Structure formats: structure tokens, C-alpha cells
Coordinates of C-alpha atoms in Angstrom, one line a residue:
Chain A
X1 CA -29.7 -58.7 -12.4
X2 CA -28.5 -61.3 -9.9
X3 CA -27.0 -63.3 -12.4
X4 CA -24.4 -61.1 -13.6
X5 CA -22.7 -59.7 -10.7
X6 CA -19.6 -62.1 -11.6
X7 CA -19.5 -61.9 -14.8
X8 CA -16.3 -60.9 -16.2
X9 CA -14.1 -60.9 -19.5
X10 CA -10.4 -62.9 -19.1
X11 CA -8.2 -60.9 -20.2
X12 CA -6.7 -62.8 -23.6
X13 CA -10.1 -62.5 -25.3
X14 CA -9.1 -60.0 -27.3
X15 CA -12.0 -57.3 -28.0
X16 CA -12.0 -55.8 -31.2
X17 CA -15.0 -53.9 -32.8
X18 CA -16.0 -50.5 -34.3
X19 CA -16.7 -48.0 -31.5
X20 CA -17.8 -45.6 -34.0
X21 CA -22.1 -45.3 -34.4
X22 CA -22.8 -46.4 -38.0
X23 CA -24.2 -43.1 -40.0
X24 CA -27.8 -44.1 -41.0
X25 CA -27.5 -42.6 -44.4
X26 CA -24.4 -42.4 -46.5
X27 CA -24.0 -39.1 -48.4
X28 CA -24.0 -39.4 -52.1
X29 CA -20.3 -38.6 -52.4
X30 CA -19.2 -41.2 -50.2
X31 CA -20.5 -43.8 -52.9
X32 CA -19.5 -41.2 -55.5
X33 CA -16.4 -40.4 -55.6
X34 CA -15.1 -38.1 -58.1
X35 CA -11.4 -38.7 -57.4
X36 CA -11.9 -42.6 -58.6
X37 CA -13.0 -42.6 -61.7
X38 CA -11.7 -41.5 -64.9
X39 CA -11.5 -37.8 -66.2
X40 CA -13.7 -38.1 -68.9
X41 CA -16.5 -39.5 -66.3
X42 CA -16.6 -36.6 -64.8
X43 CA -16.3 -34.3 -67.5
X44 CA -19.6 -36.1 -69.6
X45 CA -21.2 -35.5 -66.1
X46 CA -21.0 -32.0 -66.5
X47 CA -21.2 -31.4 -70.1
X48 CA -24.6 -33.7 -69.5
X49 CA -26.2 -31.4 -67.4
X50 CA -24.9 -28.4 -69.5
X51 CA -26.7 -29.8 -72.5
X52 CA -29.9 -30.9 -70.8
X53 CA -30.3 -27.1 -69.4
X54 CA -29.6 -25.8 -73.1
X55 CA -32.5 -28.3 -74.1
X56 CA -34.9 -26.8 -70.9
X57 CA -34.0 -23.3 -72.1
X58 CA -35.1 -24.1 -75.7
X59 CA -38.4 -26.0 -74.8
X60 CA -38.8 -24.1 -71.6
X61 CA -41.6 -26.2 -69.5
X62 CA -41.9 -25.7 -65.8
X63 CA -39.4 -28.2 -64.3
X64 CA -37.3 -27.7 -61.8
X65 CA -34.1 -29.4 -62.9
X66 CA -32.5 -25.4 -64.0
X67 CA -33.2 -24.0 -60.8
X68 CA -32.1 -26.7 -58.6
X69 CA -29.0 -28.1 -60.3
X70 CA -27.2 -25.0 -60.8
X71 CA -24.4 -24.2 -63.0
X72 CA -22.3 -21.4 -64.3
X73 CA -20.5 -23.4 -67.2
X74 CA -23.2 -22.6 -69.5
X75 CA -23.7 -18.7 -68.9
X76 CA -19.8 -18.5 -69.2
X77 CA -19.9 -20.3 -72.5
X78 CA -23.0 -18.3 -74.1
X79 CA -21.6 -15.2 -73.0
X80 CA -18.2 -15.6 -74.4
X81 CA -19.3 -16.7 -77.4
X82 CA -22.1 -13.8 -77.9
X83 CA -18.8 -11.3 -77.0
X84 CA -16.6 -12.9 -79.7
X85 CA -19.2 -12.7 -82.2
X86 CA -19.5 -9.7 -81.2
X87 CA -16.3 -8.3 -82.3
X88 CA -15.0 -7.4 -85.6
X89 CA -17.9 -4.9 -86.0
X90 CA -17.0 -1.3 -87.9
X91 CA -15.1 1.0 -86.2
X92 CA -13.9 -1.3 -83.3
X93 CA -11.0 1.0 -82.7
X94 CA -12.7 4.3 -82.7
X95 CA -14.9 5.7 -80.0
X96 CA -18.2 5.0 -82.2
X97 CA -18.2 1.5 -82.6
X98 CA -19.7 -1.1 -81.3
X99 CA -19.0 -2.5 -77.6
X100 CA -15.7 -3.9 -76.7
X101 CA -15.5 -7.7 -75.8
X102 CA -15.2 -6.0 -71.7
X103 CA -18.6 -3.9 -71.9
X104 CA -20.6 -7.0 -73.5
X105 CA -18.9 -9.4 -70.7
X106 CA -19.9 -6.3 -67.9
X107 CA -23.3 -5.9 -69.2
X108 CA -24.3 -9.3 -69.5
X109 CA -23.0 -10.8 -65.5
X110 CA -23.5 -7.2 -63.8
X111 CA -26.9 -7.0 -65.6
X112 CA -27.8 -10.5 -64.1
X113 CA -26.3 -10.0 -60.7
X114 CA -28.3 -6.4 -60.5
X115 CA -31.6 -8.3 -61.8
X116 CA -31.0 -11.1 -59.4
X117 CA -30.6 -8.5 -56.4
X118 CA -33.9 -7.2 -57.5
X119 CA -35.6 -9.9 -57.3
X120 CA -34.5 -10.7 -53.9
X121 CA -35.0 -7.2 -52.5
X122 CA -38.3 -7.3 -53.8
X123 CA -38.9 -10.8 -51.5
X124 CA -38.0 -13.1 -54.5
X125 CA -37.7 -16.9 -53.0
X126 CA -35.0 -18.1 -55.6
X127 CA -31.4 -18.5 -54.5
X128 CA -28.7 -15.7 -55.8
X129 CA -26.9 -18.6 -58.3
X130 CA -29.9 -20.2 -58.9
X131 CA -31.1 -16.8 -60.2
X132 CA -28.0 -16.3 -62.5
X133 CA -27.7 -19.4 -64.0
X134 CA -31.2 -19.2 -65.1
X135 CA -30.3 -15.9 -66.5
X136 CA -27.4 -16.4 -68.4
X137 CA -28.8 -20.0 -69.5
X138 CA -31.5 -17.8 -71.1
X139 CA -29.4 -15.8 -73.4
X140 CA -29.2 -19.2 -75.5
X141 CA -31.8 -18.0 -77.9
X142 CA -29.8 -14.4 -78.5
X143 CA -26.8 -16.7 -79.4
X144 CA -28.2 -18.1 -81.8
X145 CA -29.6 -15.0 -83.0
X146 CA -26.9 -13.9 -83.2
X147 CA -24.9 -16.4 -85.0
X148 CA -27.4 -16.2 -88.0
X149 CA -27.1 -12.4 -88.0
X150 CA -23.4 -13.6 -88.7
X151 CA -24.3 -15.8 -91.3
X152 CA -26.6 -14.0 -92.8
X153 CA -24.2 -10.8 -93.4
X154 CA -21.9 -13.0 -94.9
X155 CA -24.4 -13.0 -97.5
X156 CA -25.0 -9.4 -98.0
X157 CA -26.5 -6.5 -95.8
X158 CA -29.1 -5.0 -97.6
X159 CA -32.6 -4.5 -96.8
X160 CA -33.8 -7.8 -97.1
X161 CA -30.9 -8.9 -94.5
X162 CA -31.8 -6.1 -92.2
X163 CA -35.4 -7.1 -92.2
X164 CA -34.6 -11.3 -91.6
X165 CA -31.7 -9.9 -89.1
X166 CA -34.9 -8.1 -87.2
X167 CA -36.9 -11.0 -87.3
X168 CA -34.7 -13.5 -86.1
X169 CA -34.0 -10.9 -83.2
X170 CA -37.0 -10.6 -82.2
X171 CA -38.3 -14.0 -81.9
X172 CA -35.5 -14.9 -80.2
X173 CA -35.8 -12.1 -77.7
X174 CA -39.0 -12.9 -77.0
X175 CA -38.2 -17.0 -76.3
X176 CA -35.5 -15.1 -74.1
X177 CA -37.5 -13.2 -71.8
X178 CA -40.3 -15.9 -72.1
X179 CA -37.8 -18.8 -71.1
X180 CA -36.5 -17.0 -68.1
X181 CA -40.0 -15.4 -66.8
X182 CA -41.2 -19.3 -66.7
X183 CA -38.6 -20.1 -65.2
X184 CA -38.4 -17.3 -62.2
X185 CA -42.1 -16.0 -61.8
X186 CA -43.1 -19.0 -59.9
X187 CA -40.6 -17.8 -57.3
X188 CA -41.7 -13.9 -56.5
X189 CA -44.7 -13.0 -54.4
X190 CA -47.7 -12.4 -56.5
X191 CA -48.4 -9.0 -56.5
X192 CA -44.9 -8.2 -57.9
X193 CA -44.5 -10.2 -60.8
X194 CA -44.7 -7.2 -63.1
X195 CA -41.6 -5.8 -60.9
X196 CA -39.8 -8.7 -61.6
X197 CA -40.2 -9.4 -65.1
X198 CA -39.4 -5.6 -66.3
X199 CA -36.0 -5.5 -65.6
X200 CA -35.5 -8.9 -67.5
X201 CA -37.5 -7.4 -70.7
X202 CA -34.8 -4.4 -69.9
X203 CA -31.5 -7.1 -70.1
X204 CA -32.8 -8.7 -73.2
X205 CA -33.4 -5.8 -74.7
X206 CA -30.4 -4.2 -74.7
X207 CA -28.6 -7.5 -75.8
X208 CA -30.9 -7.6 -78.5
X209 CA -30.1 -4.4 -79.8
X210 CA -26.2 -5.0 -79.1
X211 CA -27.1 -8.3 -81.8
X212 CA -28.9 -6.1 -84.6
X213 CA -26.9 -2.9 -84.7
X214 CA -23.9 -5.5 -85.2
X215 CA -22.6 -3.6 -88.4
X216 CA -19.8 -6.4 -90.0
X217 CA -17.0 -4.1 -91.6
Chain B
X1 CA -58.9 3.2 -32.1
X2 CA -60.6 -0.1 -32.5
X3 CA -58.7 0.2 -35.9
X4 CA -55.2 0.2 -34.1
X5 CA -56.7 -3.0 -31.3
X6 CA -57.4 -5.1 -34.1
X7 CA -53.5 -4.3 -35.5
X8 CA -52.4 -5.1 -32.2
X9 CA -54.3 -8.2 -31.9
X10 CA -53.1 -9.4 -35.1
X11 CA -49.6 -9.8 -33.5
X12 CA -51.2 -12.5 -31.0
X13 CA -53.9 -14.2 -32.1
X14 CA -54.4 -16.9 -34.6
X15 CA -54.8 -15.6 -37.9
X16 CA -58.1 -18.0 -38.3
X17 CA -59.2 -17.0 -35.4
X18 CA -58.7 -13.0 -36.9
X19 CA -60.7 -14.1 -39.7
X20 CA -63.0 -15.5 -38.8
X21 CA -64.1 -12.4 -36.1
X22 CA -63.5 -9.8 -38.3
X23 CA -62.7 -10.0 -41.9
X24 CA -62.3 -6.4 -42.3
X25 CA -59.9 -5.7 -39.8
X26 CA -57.8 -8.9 -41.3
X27 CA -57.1 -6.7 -44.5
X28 CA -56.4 -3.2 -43.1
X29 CA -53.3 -5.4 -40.6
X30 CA -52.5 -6.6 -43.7
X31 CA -52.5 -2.7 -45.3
X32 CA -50.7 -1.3 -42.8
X33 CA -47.0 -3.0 -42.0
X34 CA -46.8 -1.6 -45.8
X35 CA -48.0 1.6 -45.8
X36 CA -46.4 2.9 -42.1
X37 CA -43.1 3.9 -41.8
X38 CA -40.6 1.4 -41.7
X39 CA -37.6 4.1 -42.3
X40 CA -35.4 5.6 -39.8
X41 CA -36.2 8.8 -41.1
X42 CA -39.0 10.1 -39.2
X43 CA -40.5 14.0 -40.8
X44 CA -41.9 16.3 -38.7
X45 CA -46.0 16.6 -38.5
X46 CA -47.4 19.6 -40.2
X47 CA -49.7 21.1 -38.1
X48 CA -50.6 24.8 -39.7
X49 CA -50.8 23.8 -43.6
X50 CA -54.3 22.7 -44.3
X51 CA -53.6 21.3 -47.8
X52 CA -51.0 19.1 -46.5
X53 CA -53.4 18.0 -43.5
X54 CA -56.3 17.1 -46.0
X55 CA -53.8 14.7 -48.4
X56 CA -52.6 13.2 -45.1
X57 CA -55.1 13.1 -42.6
X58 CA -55.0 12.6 -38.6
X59 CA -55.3 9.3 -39.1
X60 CA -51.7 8.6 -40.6
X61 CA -50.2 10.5 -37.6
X62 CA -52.2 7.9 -35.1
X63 CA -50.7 4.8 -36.9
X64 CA -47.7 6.2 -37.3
X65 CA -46.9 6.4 -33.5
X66 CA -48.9 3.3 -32.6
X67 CA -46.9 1.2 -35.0
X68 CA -43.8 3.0 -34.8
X69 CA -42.1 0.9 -31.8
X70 CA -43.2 -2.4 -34.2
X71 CA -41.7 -1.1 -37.1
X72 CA -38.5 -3.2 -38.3
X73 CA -35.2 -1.3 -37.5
X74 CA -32.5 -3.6 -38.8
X75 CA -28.5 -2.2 -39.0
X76 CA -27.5 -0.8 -42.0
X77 CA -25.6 -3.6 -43.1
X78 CA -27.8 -6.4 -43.3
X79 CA -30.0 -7.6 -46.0
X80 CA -33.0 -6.8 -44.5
X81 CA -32.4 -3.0 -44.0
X82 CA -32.6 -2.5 -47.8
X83 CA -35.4 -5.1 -48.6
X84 CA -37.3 -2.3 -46.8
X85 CA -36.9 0.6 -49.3
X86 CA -38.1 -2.0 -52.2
X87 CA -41.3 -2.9 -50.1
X88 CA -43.7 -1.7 -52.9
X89 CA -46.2 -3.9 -55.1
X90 CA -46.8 -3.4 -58.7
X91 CA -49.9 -1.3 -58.8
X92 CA -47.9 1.4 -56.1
X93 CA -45.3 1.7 -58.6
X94 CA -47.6 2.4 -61.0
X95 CA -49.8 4.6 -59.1
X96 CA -46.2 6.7 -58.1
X97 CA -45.5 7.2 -62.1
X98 CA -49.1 8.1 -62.9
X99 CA -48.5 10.9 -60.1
X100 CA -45.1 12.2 -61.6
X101 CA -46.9 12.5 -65.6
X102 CA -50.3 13.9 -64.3
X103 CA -49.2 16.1 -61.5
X104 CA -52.4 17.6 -59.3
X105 CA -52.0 20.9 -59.2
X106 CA -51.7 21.7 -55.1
X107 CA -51.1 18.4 -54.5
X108 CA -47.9 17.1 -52.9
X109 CA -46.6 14.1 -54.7
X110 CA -44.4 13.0 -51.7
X111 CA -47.5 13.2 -49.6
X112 CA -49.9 12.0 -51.9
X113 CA -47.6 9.2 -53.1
X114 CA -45.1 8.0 -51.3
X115 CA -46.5 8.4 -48.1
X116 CA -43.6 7.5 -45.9
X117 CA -43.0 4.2 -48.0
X118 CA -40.3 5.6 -50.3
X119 CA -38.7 3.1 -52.3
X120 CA -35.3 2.6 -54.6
X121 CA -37.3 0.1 -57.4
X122 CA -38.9 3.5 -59.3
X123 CA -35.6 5.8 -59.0
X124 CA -33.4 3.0 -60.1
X125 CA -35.0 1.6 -62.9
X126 CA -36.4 4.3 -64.5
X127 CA -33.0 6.2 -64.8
X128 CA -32.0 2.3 -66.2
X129 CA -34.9 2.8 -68.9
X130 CA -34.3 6.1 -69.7
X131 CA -30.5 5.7 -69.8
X132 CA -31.0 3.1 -72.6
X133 CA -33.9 4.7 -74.7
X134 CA -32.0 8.1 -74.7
X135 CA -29.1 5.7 -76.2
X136 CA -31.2 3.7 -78.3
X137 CA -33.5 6.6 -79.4
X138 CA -30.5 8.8 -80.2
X139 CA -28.9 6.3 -82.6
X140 CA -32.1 5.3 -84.2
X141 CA -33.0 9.3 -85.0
X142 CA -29.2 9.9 -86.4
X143 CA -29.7 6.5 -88.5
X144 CA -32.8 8.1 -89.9
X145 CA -31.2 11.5 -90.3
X146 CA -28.6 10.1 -91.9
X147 CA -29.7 7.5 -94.2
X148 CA -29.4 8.2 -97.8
X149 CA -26.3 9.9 -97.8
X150 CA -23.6 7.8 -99.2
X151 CA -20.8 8.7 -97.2
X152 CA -22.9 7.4 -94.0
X153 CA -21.6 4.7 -92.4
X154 CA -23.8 3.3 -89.4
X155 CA -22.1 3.0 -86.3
X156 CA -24.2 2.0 -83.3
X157 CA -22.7 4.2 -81.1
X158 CA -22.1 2.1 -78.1
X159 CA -19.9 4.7 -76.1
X160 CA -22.7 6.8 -75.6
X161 CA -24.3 4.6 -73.1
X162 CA -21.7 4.7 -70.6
X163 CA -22.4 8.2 -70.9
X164 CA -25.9 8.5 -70.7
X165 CA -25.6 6.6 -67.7
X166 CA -23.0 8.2 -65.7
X167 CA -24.8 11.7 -66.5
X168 CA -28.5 10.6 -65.8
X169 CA -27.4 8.4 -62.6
X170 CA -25.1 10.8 -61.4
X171 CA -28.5 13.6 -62.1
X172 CA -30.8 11.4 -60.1
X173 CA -28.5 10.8 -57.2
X174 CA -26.2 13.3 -56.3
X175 CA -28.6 16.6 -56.9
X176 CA -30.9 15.1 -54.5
X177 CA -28.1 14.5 -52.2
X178 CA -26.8 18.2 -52.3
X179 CA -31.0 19.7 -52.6
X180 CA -31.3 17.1 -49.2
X181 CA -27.6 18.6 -47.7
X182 CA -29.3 21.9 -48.5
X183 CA -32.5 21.7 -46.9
X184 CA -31.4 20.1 -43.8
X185 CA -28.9 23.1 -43.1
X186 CA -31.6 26.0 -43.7
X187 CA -34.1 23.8 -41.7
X188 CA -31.2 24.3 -39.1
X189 CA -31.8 27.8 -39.4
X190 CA -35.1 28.1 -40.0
X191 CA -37.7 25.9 -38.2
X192 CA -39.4 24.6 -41.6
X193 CA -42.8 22.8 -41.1
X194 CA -42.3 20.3 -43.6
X195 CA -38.8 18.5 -44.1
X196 CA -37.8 15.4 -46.6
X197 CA -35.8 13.0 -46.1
X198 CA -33.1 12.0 -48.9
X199 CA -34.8 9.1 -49.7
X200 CA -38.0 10.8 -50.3
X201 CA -36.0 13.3 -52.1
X202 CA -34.6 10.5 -54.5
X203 CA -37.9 9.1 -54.8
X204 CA -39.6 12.4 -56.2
X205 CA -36.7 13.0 -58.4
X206 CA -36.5 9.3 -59.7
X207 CA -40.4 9.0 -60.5
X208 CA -40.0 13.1 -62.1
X209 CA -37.8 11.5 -64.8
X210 CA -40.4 9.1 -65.8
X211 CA -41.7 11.8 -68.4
X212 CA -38.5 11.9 -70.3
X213 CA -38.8 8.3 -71.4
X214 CA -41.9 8.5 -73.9
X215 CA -40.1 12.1 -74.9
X216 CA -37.0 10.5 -75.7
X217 CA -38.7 7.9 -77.9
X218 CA -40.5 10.7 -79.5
X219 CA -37.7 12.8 -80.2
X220 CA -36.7 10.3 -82.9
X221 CA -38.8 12.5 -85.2
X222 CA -36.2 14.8 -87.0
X223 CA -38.2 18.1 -86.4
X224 CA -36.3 20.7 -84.6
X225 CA -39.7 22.7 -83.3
X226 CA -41.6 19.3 -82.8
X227 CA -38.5 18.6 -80.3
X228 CA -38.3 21.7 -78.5
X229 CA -42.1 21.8 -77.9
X230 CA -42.0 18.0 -76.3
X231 CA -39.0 19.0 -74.5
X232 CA -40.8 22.2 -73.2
X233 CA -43.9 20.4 -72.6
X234 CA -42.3 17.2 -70.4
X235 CA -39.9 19.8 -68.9
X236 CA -43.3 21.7 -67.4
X237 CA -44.7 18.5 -66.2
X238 CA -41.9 17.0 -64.1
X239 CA -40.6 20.7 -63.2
X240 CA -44.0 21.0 -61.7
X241 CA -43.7 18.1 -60.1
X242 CA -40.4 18.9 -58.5
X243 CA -41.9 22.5 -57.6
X244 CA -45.0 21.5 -56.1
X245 CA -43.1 19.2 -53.5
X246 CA -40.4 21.5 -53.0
X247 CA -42.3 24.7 -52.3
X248 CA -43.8 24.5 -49.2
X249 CA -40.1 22.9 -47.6
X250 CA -38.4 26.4 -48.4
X251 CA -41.7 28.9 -48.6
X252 CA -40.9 29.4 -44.4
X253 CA -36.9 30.6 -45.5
X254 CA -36.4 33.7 -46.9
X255 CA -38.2 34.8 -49.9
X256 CA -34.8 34.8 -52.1
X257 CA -33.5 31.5 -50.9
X258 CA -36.7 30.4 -51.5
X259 CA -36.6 31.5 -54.5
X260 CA -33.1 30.8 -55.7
X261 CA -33.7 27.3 -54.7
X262 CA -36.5 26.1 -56.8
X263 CA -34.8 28.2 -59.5
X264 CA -31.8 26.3 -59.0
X265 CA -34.0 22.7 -59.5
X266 CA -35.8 23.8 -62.5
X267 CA -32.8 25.0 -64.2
X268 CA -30.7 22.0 -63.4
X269 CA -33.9 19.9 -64.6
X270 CA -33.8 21.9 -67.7
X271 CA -29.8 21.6 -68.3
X272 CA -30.6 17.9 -68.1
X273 CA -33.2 17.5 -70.7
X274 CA -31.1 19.8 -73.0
X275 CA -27.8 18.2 -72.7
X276 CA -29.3 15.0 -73.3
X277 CA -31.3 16.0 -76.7
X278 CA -28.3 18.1 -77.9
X279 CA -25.5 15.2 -77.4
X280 CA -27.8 12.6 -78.1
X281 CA -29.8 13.9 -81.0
X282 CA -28.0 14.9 -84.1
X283 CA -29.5 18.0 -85.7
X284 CA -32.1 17.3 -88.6
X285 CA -30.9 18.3 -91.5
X286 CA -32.4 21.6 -92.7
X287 CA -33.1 22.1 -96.4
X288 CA -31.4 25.9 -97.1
X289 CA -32.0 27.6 -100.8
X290 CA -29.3 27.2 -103.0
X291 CA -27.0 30.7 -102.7
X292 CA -26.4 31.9 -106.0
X293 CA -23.2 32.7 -106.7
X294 CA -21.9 35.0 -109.3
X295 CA -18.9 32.8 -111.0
X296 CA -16.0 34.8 -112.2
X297 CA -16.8 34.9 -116.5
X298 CA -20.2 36.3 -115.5
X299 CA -22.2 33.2 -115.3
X300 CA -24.2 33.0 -112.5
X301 CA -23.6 29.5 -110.8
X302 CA -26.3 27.9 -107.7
X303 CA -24.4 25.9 -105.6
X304 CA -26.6 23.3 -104.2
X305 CA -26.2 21.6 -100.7

């Protein structure tokens, strides 16, 4: 370029500029700063998504909102709740009783971490968390079981409680393990669905039966 | 040997391409990454014992060395290396539990079964299920029992599961580790034609406890006799199992060890099954006559239960 060859900057221009390449995108947190707003922001954020996977678990339709926005908050809540109310059965003190606050907390995350290990040895697509949150998410129903077992021994434990207690139980271990098989078949090769879903009939299972043999002092 | 070119070819060409040559060959690549060996554990061939030839056939020995250099050999502590002992679908799991309750008499369930594939899903989960129905069952059948009496109090028992499940694990994992320990030091000694490796081991003994599950259910039923003849009856079934695979790995040793061996494995199958209905299951009550007892001013006084 013949024009340019004396081209050249005086010095007391002063140059001043971003040297930097602009990032084509900007992340999400760069706009959305958690540090900025106020507490309770943040904490509505989260209780939010909490409640809108409670609502997914209890009309459980094939979206993918559970498995993709994962949490722990909700598992931790459901189980420690379904271990309180689990406590102040007969004969806590003595080797016959029901389980300790420790074995339901055990069962319940160990049973989900084994399941979840299952699934992925068997070639399951669905992440380790993702897995677990969907797991624990699913015990909603058996919390509420097991809250109107509660209620419903307050009233008396006869018979005709036993036989509502066995109901209740039931229906909601079957929205259980139908919730969470909706939720997690789509996400195992096909010819090992049956593989998959035993284990989770297995885990509500046993925390159904932990719910009706719940014998109030 | 066209069977093991078109396996070969597979690996290269376009899986269109595959298809649309051969169909046929497209399914059996498909079969056989499953079915081979993936394991580290390679057995020894069995020339001289026709019944084992027959189940298993020339034909697995050719694939097994053809595909052996392709088969996945990843380290022992990677993800991978285990994904391979769960690489069974739903209808060989099935297929491996209908072997275990119907056992072929003559028939090898390790080589009619598993077949080189053994896999952890089975043992695992059935000593899971049959942990928790033994508990379940148990406490259901005492209920029962017990109901009526007005000093009964229902308890559900909860401490009995940790139990159950250290004893049936602890069954289904360490005996076949010490029965593996075993073999492999007599097949030190004596050149056995047929050897197992501790997976398989675990396998056969995992799938043997299957039977126990719908016993354990049944044993709710508060009859002493009815118990003892499911107990005997299951107890023949997966014993035979457990004999039938056994056998021919000790029949080369000396008769006694031989012996003494599948002795030992039936009897420890039987202490199992015992221990587990006597802790488990109360005993039904039994209805005795009322003794008579002469009372002291001459009356004679029945003393009822």
C-alpha cells in the first residue's frame, strides 16, 4: 500500500482502547449476579424451583425441568421429615422397635446412591445427581402417606385405621415408583428397563413398609 | 468362519453398508460383543467331558479366541471395568433365575447360563430381595402368630434387617470366595478339567438363592411340617444347583475331597436356610391337651394353656 509507508502516530495522541476481544456471549451469571441482590431473592429462587419439582412429582408428566435443574434441597427436606415422623414409635429404646432416625436417613440416600449406580452400570444415560434428586424428589407421595398414617392414629388404631393406613400406603407407593420410573426409564437402554425399575419397586417398598408398621406408643 | 469375517468386518465398514449386504450377519455382530468373554478370567477348555462339550459347543471356543484380542480390558479402577460384569439384558436375567428354580438334571448351570458373561445384577439384588422378604415375611408370620393374645404388642422388628443382611450378604460373598480360594489351590495340585472363576462362582451361588424368596414368603403360614417340607423342597432345588456345577470341578481330586467338598456346600446351604427360618420365624403355636392335675383336697383341676 504505497500510501501508507509514512504514516505515523505523534506521539501526544494519546491511545486508549480495550485490547481485550469482546466475549461473543455473556454467561448468565455475569448478568445475574447472586452477590447483588437481596437475600430473600435468592432464597424465593430456590424455594421456587423446590416447589415446582414437588408439583412435577405429584402430576408427574414427562418434562424435563426435574432432571435437568437438579437439586438436593428437596430430598434432604422429605427425608428428614419422613425420619422425624418416624420416631416416637413403640419400643424406640429397645432392640425391637422400629428404625432409628440414622437407619431411615442410611436407607433412604445409600438406597438412592446404590439404585443410581445401577442404573449407570447397567448403561443408564442420566447423570449421578440428576438420578438422586429424582429419587428422593419421589418419596413426596410416602411423606404424605405418612403424615396421614400420623393423623389418622391420633384417632385410634383399630382395624378400620389399619385398613385406611394400608390404603393410603399403597396408593402412594405406587404414585412413588410410578413418578420416578416416568421420570428415569426414558434414560436406560431399552432392553433393560425391567432391570432398572426393580430395584426402585425394591426402595419404595421397604419405605412403605417402614410407614405402615409405624406402631404410635 | 464366514461367521467370524462378517464380525471382523463389522469393526470397518459402514453399518448401512452391513445391512444392507447381509442382514443376518448384522444381528449375530450385534450377539456376540455380549455373549464372549469380556472378563479377565479366562477357564480352561474342556476337552474329554462330552456333556460339557454338547452345552458348549466348538463353536464358543472359535469366538472366544477370535474375539478375545477385541475384547475390552479396562484397569480395575475405572468405571468401565465394572459396567462389564452388569452387561446383561432383562430376558438373560430372567433366563439365569429360571435355570437356578428348574435345574436340568446333567446340565451345568454355569455353562448353560452364564456362559462366560457372569454378571453382579442377579447376585446382588436377589440377596437385596431376599434380605427384605425374609425380614418382612418374618414379622408378618409372628404378627399372625401372635395376634389375639392380649399381652402382644406389635413391634416391627427393624433390627432384624441389619441382620438378615449382614448374614445373607456375608453367605453369598465370602463362601464363594473361600469355595473359589479352595478350588484354585487343589486345581494347583491336581490338573482339574474344568475350573471357575470367582465371579462365576458368585454368580451360581447368587442366582441359587433365588428359590428362597417365594419360600420365605410362604413360610408366613404358621405350620411347622408345611415349613420344613418347603424348606426341604427349595433346599433340594438350589443344592442341586450348586452340586451339579460343582461336581465335575472336584470329580478329577480325590474321591474324599471330592466328597467332603460338595458336603461342605450342601451343608452350609442347609445351615443357611435353617438359621434364617429359626431366627426369623417364630414357632407356631401348638395347641397341647390340658394336663390334668390332681389338686391337693382331691379335686382334680385341668390346667389349660
Amino acid at each position: 500500500f504505497p500510501g501508507l509507508t509514512d504514516v505515523s502516530i505523534s506521539e501526544d495522541i494519546p491511545v486508549e482502547g480495550e485490547i481485550t476481544v469482546p466475549v461473543g456471549s455473556h454467561s448468565p451469571d455475569e448478568d445475574f449476579s447472586t452477590l447483588d441482590e437481596p437475600v430473600r431473592d435468592t432464597i424465593m429462587r430456590d424455594l421456587k424451583a423446590v416447589g415446582k419439582k414437588f408439583v412435577h412429582v405429584m402430576y408427574p408428566k414427562k418434562s424435563s425441568a426435574l432432571l435437568r435443574d437438579w437439586d438436593l434441597w428437596g430430598p434432604l427436606v422429605l427425608c428428614v421429615s419422613l425420619a422425624l415422623m418416624l420416631q416416637g414409635g413403640s419400643a424406640d429404646s429397645r432392640d425391637d422397635g422400629g428404625p432409628q432416625f440414622a437407619e431411615v436417613f442410611v436407607i433412604i440416600w445409600f438406597g438412592a446412591v446404590v439404585i443410581t449406580l445401577n442404573s449407570k452400570l447397567l448403561g443408564g444415560t442420566i447423570s449421578f445427581f440428576q438420578s438422586l434428586c429424582v429419587l428422593g424428589y419421589c418419596v413426596l407421595p410416602l411423606t404424605v402417606a405418612m403424615l396421614v398414617c400420623r393423623l389418622v392414629l391420633l384417632a385410634g388404631s383399630g382395624t378400620i385405621s389399619f385398613i385406611i393406613r394400608l390404603v393410603v400406603v399403597i396408593a402412594m407407593f405406587g404414585w412413588s415408583t410410578l413418578a420416578s420410573t416416568a421420570f428415569l426409564a426414558d434414560s436406560q437402554p431399552p432392553n433393560r428397563k425391567a432391570l432398572v425399575v426393580y430395584p426402585i419397586f425394591l426402595f419404595y417398598f421397604v419405605i412403605s413398609w417402614m410407614i405402615l408398621t409405624f406402631t404410635p406408643q | 468362519h464366514s461367521l467370524s469375517c462378517n464380525v471382523l468386518f463389522a469393526e470397518f465398514d459402514d453399518a448401512a453398508d452391513l445391512l444392507a449386504a447381509n442382514p443376518d450377519a448384522m444381528t449375530i455382530s450385534i450377539d456376540e460383543p455380549v455373549e464372549i468373554p469380556k472378563n479377565q478370567h479366562s477357564h480352561l477348555q474342556e476337552p474329554g467331558r462330552e456333556e460339557d462339550d454338547e452345552l458348549l459347543g466348538t463353536n464358543d471356543s472359535d469366538k472366544t479366541e477370535l474375539l478375545a484380542g477385541q475384547k475390552k480390558s479396562a484397569p480395575f479402577w475405572t468405571f468401565d471395568y465394572y459396567q462389564t460384569f452388569f452387561d446383561v439384558d432383562t430376558y438373560q436375567v430372567l433366563d439365569r433365575i429360571k435355570g437356578s428354580v428348574f435345574p436340568v438334571p446333567g446340565k451345568n448351570f454355569v455353562r448353560l447360563y452364564i456362559r462366560s458373561n457372569p454378571d453382579l445384577y442377579g447376585p446382588f439384588w436377589i440377596c437385596a430381595t431376599l434380605v427384605f422378604t425374609v425380614a418382612v415375611s418374618g414379622n408378618l408370620s409372628n404378627f399372625f402368630i401372635h395376634l389375639g393374645k392380649p399381652t402382644y404388642h406389635y413391634v416391627p422388628e427393624f433390627r432384624k434387617v441389619s441382620i438378615a443382611a449382614t448374614t445373607i450378604y456375608a453367605y453369598a460373598w465370602l463362601v464363594p470366595l473361600a469355595l473359589w480360594g479352595f478350588l484354585m489351590w487343589r486345581n494347583s495340585k491336581v490338573m482339574n478339567i474344568v475350573s471357575y472363576s470367582f465371579l462365576e462362582i458368585v454368580c451360581v451361588y447368587g442366582y441359587s438363592l433365588f428359590i428362597y424368596i417365594p419360600t420365605a414368603i410362604l413360610w408366613i403360614i404358621p405350620q411347622e411340617v408345611v415349613r420344613w417340607v418347603l424348606m426341604i423342597f427349595s433346599l433340594c432345588l438350589s443344592g442341586s444347583v450348586l452340586v451339579m456345577t460343582f461336581w465335575p470341578a472336584v470329580r478329577d481330586d480325590n474321591r474324599r475331597v471330592a466328597l467332603v467338598t460338595v458336603g461342605t456346600i450342601v451343608l452350609l446351604h442347609a445351615l443357611l436356610s435353617v438359621g434364617c427360618l429359626a431366627y426369623f420365624f417364630d414357632a407356631p403355636e401348638v395347641e397341647v391337651p390340658a394336663p390334668i392335675i390332681p389338686a391337693q383336697n382331691g379335686t382334680v383341676i385341668t390346667k389349660s394353656q
